[in-house]
Structure formats: structure tokens, C-alpha cells
Amino acid sequence: MNVTGHTRRPASIRDVATAAGVSYQTVSRVINGHPSVKHTTRERVLAAIDELGFRRNATALALASGRTRAVTVLTANTTHYGYASILQGIEEAARAASYAVGIGVLESADEAAVAAEVQRAADASGGLIVIAYDPAGVAALGAVPAGLPVVGVVETPATPPDGDRPWVWTDDREAAYEATRHLLSLGHETVHYVAIPSSTRRTSARTTGWRQALKEAGAPEPRPVQGSWGPAGGHAAGLRLARDPAVTAVLCGNDDLALGVLRALHEAGRSVPGEVSVAGFDDAPHSAYLTPSLTTVRLDFTGLGRSAFALLHAVVEESAQIAPHPVSVPELVVRESAGPPPAPLPAPPAPPAPLPGGPAPGTRA
């Protein structure tokens, strides 16, 4: 604290330039180890940095590169497991690259509201990552102005996108396919499906993978039960499915839906996995600690967030060192909630045959 009682502001890159008698561009080149700076000039700048206690920060790096080292993430949700884990991965990768991270929350899919949030992100400069798992995110991804570096985290596309669309995704179709095949391999006649909402189309990649596995096995295809994102939607769907004694296996679009389905089956007196097998999706942290522990599909959302930032960094730096569309590979995690279907009840014994010449059973002589 100086004699006036005010906290001394940190030294800026321009303060260093003034003290060293050079331009701030020269200071930027020294900070970044550019070889074109004379030895004597470099020593003078380094001495000024030490004297003023200048700390290299994101602003200095931006001045050195001519780019703002910041990324804004647009998302409609920050609490659901997948969204939150993607944000974690982005933040980890951005911090390692000395990028600042901001978050813009999409309150609705209304065109004006989306446009305003996209404009705020564009005004902040830097790059943009859009989590497009819902209508608001899809609208935001489509509203990004030309020239702004952007990466989309999207549902599995029906076909690989063009090279000018830097997107990342998990292979949800393959994940649902493998989970359904696993349940069928246990001996279930078919697998019912509780679906999460799709962001872009009526049939999501998870629904497509489930349907493909049933078709290949020649299994009946029940109508999917539309759920929401959380346990309440799974509970409502589970109560509906529990009333049908033919239901012996249920795949849920995420682990929160599976949690609600498990509760509904418990309330209906149907044991898991004795009478009904249940599988989830995502491998959220609570899945391993449910009773019974949940069979699910593990998706590396944190790694997906890191991939999204790496791709954005490649776009910003105009680098060709990364694949244009990194894909996270799913992994089936087998736990306690899935098993063989219940054995069929034995047929009632046939009535005894009448004795020759005697009265029919159950009649009077």
C-alpha cells in the first residue's frame, strides 16, 4: 500500500515498455521468446519486468499473439451431469493453455433471446464453444456470426458433417446399440426404452442405436416412452412400464431417468434385476452406489470438453495438428441392475384322466 492509502495496481505490459524504452509489441515478443529481439533489448525488458514485478497473464499473451486468449461457453444447462462434465473438461484444458473461460446461459430457445446471448459472447471477443444438446443450444450454434471461431458440442450427427463444421460428439448410437445387445444377450425377449429429449430431430442417436439392435436380433420393437432429463420423468415412465408384466428389460436415456425407473419399480413391487433389468446411460457418479448398482454406458464427457477446447484452439491458431471431429468412445459398464429374465411360471398340472368305465373326475357316481 502506498502513502496515499491506495493499493498499488499491478504493472501492465505498457508500464514495462515505458520503463524499458521500447514498444509494448517488443515486450510481447520478449515474453513469448521471439528470436527477432536483440540481446541487449531483451535484457533491458527483462530487467524492467523484474523491477516492476510484472506478471505474465492472459492479457499479455493476447497482446503477444494478436488474439484474445478467452473462450465463452454457451449452454442451456450447467447442472445436469453431461453438461457440467463438459464444462469441467473445457475449463481444465483452457486453464492449461492460459485461456480465460466465461459462461453464457441460454435461458430459452426464443430467437431474440438466443441472438442476444450470442451477441454478448461475440462482444467478449475470443472463441466460442456451444453445447448444442437442446433446442436453445442448436439455435445458438446456428446464430454464431461468420468469422467468429466456434466449436459445437453436438448430438451424434446422422452423417459426418462437412469439414467447415468443427463439431465434437460422443458416439451415442453405438453406445445404445451395445447396451441393448447386452440386455438381449441375457435372454430378454425385447428391451423397452425411456428416451431423453432430442435436440434436433424426433429420433435421437440413442433411439436409433436401440432400434438397430432390436432389429438385428429380430426382437419386437416397443414404442419408446418419452421421458425428460431428470428422475421425475423416469419415475413417471417407470410407473407406466411397471403395470405391464411383459416388461422385463428397460434401457434409459440417462442415469437420472434410470434412478426414477428403479424407484417406480420398487414402489410397484417388481424386483430389480429379479423381475426387471434396468440399464442407464452416461455412468454418472451415483450410478455405482445405487441399490442395485446400475449397469450403464460410460461416456467421457470431461474428455469431450477437453477435445472441444483443443479443436477450438486449433481453429484459433490455424493449426492442422488435431482431427477435425474428435469422437469419445463409449464403454459398457456391467453392474448389478441387469440379469436374466424371470423364469416362466410352470404350467398347471393337467387333470387326471378318467378311469376306464368309471365316472369322470369331479362327478358323482
Short mmCIF file of C-alpha atoms in Angstrom, two decimals, residues 16 39 141-142 151 170 180 185 248 250 258 277-278 302 344 346-347:
data_model
loop_
_atom_site.label_atom_id
_atom_site.label_comp_id
_atom_site.label_asym_id
_atom_site.label_seq_id
_atom_site.Cartn_x
_atom_site.Cartn_y
_atom_site.Cartn_z
CA VAL A 16 7.20 -2.40 -18.77
CA HIS A 39 20.07 -9.44 -26.88
CA LEU A 141 -24.89 -22.69 -32.81
CA GLY A 142 -26.74 -21.64 -35.93
CA VAL A 151 -16.86 -25.29 -31.91
CA THR A 170 -19.91 -38.91 -28.32
CA THR A 180 -29.40 -53.07 -25.91
CA SER A 185 -27.89 -61.41 -24.65
CA THR A 248 -38.55 -57.45 -18.28
CA VAL A 250 -35.61 -51.29 -19.70
CA ALA A 258 -32.87 -44.86 -14.58
CA SER A 277 -33.46 -55.46 -15.66
CA VAL A 278 -32.58 -51.77 -15.90
CA THR A 302 -14.93 -34.42 -19.41
CA PRO A 344 -41.64 -68.64 -16.85
CA PRO A 346 -44.72 -73.72 -14.64
CA ALA A 347 -47.89 -74.74 -16.41
#
